CSV table of C-alpha atoms in Angstrom, one decimal:
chain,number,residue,atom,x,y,z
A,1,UNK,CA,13.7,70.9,208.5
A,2,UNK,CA,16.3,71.3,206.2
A,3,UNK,CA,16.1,69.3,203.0
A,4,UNK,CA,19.1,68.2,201.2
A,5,UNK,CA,19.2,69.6,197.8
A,6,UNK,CA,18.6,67.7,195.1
A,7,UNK,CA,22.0,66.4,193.2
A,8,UNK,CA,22.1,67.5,189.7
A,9,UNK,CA,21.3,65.1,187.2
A,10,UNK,CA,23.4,63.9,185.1
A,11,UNK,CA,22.6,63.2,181.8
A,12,UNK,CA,21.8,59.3,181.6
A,13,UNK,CA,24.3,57.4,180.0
A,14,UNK,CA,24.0,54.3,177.7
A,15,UNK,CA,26.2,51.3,179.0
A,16,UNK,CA,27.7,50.2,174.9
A,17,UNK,CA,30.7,48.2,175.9
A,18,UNK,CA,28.4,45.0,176.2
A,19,UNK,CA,27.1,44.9,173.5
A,20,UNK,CA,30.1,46.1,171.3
A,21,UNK,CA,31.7,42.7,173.0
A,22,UNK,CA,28.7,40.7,171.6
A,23,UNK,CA,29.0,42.5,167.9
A,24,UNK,CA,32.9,42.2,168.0
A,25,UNK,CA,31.9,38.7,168.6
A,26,UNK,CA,29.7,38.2,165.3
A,27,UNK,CA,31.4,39.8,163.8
A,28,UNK,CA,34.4,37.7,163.9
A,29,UNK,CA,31.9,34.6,164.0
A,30,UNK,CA,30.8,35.0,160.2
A,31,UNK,CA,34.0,36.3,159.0
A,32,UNK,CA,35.4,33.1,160.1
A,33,UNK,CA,32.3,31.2,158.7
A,34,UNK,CA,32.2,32.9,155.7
A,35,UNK,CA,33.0,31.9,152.2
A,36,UNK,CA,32.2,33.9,149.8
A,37,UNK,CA,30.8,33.3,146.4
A,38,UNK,CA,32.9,33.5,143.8
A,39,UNK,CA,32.7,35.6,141.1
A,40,UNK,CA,33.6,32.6,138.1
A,41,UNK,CA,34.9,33.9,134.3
A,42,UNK,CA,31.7,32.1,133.1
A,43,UNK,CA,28.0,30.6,134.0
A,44,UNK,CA,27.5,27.3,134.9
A,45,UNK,CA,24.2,26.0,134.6
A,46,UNK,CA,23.6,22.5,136.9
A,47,UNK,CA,22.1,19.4,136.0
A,48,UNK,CA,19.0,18.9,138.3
A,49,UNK,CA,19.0,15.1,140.0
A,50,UNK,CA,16.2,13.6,142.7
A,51,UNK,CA,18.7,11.8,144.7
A,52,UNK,CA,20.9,13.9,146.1
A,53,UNK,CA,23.7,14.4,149.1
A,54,UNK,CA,24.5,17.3,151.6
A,55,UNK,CA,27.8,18.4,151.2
A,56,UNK,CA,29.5,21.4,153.3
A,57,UNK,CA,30.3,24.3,151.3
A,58,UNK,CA,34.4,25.0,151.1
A,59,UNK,CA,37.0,26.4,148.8
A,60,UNK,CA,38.7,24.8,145.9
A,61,UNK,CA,35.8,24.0,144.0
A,62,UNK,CA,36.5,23.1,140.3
A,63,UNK,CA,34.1,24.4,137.9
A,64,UNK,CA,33.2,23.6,134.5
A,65,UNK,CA,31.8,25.4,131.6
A,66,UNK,CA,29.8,24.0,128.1
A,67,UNK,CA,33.1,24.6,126.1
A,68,UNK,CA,34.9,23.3,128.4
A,69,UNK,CA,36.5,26.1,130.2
A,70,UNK,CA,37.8,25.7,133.9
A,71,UNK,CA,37.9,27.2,137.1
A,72,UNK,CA,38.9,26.7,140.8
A,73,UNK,CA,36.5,29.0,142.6
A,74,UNK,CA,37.2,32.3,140.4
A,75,UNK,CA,40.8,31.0,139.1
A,76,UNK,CA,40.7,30.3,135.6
A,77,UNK,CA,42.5,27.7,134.5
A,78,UNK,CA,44.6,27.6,131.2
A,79,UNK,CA,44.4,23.9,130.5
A,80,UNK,CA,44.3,20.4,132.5
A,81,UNK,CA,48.2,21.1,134.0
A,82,UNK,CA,47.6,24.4,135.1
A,83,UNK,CA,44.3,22.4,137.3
A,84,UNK,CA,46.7,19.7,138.2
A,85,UNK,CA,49.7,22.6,139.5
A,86,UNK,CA,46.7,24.4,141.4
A,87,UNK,CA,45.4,21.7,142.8
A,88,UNK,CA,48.7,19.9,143.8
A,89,UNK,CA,49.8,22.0,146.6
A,90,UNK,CA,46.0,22.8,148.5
A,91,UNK,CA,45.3,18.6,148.0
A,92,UNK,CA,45.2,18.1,152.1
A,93,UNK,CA,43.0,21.0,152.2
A,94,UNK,CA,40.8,19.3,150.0
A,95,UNK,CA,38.2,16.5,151.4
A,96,UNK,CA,35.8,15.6,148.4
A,97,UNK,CA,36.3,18.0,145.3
A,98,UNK,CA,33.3,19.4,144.5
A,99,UNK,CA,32.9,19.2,140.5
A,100,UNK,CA,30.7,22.0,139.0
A,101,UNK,CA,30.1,21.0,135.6
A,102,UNK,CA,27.5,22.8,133.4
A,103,UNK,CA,24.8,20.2,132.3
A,104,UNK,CA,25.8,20.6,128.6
A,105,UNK,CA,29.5,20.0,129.1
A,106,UNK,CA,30.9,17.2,127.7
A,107,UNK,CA,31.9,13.7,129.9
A,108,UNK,CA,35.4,13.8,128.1
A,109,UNK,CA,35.9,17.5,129.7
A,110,UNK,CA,34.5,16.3,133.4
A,111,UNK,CA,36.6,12.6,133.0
A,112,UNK,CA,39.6,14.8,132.5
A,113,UNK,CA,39.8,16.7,135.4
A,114,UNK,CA,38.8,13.8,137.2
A,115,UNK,CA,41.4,12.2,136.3
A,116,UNK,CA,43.8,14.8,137.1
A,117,UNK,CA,42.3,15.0,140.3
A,118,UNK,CA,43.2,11.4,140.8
A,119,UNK,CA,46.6,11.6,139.6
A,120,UNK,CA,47.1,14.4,142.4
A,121,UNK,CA,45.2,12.3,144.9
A,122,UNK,CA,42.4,13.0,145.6
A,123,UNK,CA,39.7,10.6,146.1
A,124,UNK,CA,36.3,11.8,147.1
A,125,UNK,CA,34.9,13.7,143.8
A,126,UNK,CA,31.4,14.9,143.7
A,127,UNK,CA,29.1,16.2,141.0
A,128,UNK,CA,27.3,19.5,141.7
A,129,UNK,CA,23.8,19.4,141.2
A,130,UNK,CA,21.4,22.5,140.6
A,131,UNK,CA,20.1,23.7,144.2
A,132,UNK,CA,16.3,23.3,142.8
A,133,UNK,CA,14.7,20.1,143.6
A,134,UNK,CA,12.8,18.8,140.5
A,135,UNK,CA,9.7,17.0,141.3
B,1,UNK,CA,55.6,84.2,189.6
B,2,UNK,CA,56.0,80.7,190.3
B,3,UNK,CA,52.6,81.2,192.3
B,4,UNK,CA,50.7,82.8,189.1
B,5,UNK,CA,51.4,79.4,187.1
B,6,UNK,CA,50.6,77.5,190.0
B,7,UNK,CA,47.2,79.0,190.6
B,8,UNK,CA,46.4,78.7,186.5
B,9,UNK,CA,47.4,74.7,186.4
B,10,UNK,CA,44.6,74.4,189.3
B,11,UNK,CA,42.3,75.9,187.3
B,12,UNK,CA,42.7,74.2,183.8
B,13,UNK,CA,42.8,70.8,186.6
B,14,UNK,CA,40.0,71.6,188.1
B,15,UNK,CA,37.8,72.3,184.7
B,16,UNK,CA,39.6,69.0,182.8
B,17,UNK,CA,38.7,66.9,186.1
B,18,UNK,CA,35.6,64.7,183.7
B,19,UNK,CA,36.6,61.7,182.5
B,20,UNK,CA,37.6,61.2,179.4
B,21,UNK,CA,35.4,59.5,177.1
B,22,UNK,CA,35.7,57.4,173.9
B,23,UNK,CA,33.3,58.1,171.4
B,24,UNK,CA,32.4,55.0,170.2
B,25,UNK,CA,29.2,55.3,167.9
B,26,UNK,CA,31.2,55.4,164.7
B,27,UNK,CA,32.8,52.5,165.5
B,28,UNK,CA,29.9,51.0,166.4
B,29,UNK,CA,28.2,52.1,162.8
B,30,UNK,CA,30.7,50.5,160.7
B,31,UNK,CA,31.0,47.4,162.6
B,32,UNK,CA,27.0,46.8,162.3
B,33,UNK,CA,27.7,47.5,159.0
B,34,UNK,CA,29.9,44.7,158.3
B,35,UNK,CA,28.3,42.1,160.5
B,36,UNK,CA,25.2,42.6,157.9
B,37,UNK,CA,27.1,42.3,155.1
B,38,UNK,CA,28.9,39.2,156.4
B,39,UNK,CA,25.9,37.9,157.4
B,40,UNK,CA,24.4,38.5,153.8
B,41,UNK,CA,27.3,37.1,152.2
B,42,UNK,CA,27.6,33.9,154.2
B,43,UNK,CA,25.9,30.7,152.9
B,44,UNK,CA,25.4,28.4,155.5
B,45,UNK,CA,23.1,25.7,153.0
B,46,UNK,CA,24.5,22.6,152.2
B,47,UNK,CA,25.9,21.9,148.5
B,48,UNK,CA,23.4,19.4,146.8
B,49,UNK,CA,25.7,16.8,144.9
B,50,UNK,CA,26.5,13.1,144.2
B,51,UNK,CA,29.8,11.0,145.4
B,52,UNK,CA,31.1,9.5,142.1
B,53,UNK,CA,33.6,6.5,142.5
B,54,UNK,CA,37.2,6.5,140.2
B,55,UNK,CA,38.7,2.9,139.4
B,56,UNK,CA,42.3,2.7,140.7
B,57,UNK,CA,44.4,3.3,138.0
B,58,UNK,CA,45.7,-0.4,137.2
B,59,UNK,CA,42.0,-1.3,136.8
B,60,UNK,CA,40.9,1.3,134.8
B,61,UNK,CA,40.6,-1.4,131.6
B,62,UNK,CA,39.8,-4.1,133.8
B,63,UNK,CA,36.3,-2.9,135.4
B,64,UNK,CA,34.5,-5.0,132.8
B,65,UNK,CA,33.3,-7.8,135.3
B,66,UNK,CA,29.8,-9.2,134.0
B,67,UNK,CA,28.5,-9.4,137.4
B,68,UNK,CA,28.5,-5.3,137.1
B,69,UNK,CA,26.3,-3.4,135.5
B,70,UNK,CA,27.7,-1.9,132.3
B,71,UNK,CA,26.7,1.1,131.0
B,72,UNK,CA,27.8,2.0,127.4
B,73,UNK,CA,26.9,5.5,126.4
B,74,UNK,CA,27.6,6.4,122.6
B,75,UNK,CA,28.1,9.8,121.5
B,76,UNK,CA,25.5,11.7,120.2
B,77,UNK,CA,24.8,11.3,116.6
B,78,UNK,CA,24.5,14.8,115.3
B,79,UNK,CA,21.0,16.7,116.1
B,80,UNK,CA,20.7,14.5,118.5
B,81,UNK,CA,21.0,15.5,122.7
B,82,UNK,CA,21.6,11.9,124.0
B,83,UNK,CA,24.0,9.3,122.9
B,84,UNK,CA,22.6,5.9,122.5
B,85,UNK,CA,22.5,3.3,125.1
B,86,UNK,CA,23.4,0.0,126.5
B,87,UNK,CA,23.6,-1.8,129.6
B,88,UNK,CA,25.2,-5.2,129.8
B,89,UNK,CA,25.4,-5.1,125.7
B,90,UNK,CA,21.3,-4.6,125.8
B,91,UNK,CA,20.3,-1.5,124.0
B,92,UNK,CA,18.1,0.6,126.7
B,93,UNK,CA,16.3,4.1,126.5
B,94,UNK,CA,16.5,6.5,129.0
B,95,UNK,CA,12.7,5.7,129.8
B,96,UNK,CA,13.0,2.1,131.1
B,97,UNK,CA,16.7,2.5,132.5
B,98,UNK,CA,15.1,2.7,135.7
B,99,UNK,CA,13.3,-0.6,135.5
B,100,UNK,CA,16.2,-2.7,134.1
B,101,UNK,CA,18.4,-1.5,137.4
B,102,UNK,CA,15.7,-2.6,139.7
B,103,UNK,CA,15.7,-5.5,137.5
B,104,UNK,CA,19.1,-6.6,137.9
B,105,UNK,CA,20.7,-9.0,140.9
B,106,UNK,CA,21.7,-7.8,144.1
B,107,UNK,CA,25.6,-8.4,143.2
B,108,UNK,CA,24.6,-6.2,140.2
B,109,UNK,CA,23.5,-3.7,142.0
B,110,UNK,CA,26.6,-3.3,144.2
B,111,UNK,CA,28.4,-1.5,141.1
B,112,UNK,CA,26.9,0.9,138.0
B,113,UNK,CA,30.4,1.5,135.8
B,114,UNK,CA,29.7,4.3,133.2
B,115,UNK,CA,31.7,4.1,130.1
B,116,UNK,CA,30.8,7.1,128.1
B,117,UNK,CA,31.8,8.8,125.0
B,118,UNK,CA,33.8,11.8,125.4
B,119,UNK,CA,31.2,14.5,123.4
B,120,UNK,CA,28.2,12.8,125.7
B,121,UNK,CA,26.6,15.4,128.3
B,122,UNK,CA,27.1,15.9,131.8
B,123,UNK,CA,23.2,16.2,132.4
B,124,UNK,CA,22.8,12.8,130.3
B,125,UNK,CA,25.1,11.4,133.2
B,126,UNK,CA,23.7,12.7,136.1
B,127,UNK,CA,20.1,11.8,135.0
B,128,UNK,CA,21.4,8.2,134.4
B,129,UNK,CA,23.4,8.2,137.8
B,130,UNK,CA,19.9,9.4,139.5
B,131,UNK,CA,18.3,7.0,138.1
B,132,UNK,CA,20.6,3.9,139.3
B,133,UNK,CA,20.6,5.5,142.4
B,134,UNK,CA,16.9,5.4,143.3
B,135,UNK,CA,16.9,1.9,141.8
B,136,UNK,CA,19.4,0.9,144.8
B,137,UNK,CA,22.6,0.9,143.0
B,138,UNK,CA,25.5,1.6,145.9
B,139,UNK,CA,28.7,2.7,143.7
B,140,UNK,CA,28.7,4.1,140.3
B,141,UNK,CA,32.2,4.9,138.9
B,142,UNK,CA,33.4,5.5,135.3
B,143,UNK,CA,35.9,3.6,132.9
B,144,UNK,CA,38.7,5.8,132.4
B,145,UNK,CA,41.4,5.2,129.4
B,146,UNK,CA,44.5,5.6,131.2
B,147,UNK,CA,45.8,8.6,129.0
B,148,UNK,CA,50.1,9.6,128.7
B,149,UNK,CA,49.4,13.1,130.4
């Protein structure tokens, strides 16, 4: 009997494209999804509140400091007109402006943007509160 | 000649006859690298906050309706880390604020308007606006002077 000789073995391979289809796709996922912290000029330190709403976290986020310093995500802003000029142009992109203000800034500081934001119309204004629950 | 170059191109064809390959593990290094950082950097929880309610413009003086309720907040004396308080022109602390919303009439409770002083805190707001939401009120806005910006 004549046996057929064995073929020579390769050395097994690993099949990657797959899966490099599935990381591309991730990966693109939470790029798109992502939004990153930004780095602001100051701290802010939140006012804690039991009642509370769920908003969806975007970009152009104004934020507030104790002496009254301002930011739009980690822009700082000069003064009220600078806010107003940066805010003008992104308003559509803009559905409620989220209002980071420090819980020992004053109301005069947090009514003035608020009113800027108004007079560049924008409606739906929120106040940031501190991600703790208090009990 | 001719024949001598003929028979080395078979030979280098014959030995180059695997398939090329792309190396991809690098690739795939980096890219694992970034999907954990992306996936590190992303927040997907929600912001906590609270809708606050502007008067148009042309009413900002005229949101003084008595069938509101009618915050006044006073600037702070000095030492002091709350402004004095009253609702509907009756002085109130921040301990029974609570009860006089529930208190108040259902048309009361459709609208809290805040009118603060300018050097009041932010946190003194918030806790009252907590408070008049868990007593039921609906909107709470603030009095604005319209200002010549």
């Amino acid at each position: 009997m004549r046996l057929k000789k064995p073929k020579e073995k390769e050395p097994p391979k690993l099949v990657m494209e797959p899966m490099v289809d599935c990381v591309f796709l991730l990966l693109i996922f939470f790029m798109v999804a992502n939004i990153l912290k930004p780095t602001l000029p100051f701290s802010v330190e939140l006012p804690d509140s039991k009642s509370r709403e769920e908003y969806v976290r975007k970009k152009f986020n104004v934020y507030i400091n104790a002496n009254g310093q301002m930011s739009v995500d980690d822009q700082a802003m000069r003064d009220y007109d600078a806010l107003e000029d940066y805010l003008l142009p992104r308003v559509n992109e803009i559905e409620t402006l989220m209002i980071h203000a420090d819980k020992n800034t004053k109301h005069g500081d947090v009514i003035d943007a608020m009113e800027r934001a108004k007079h560049v119309m924008i409606d739906n204004i929120a106040f940031v509160l501190s991600d703790e629950e208090i009990e | 000649m001719y024949e001598e170059s003929q028979a080395k191109a078979a030979i280098i064809a014959r030995k180059s006859r695997r398939e090329p390959t792309v190396n991809m593990t690098p690739m795939i290094d980096c890219v694992f690298l970034l999907i954990i950082f992306f996936m590190l950097a992303t927040t997907f929880s929600p912001l906590p906050g609270m809708r606050v309610k502007l008067p148009p413009p042309s009413q900002a003086q005229s949101q003084t309706k008595p069938e509101h309720f009618i915050l006044n907040i006073n600037n702070p004396e000095a030492g002091e880390a709350e402004g004095f308080m009253q609702l509907n022109d009756r002085e109130v602390n921040m301990v029974d604020l609570s009860a006089n919303f529930m208190a108040g009439t259902e048309k009361q409770k459709e609208t809290l308007i805040i009118r603060s002083g300018r050097r009041v805190k932010h946190e003194q707001i918030v806790t009252v606006m907590d408070k008049a939401k868990r007593a039921g009120v609906k909107k709470i806005g603030f009095a604005m002077v319209a200002s010549a910006f």
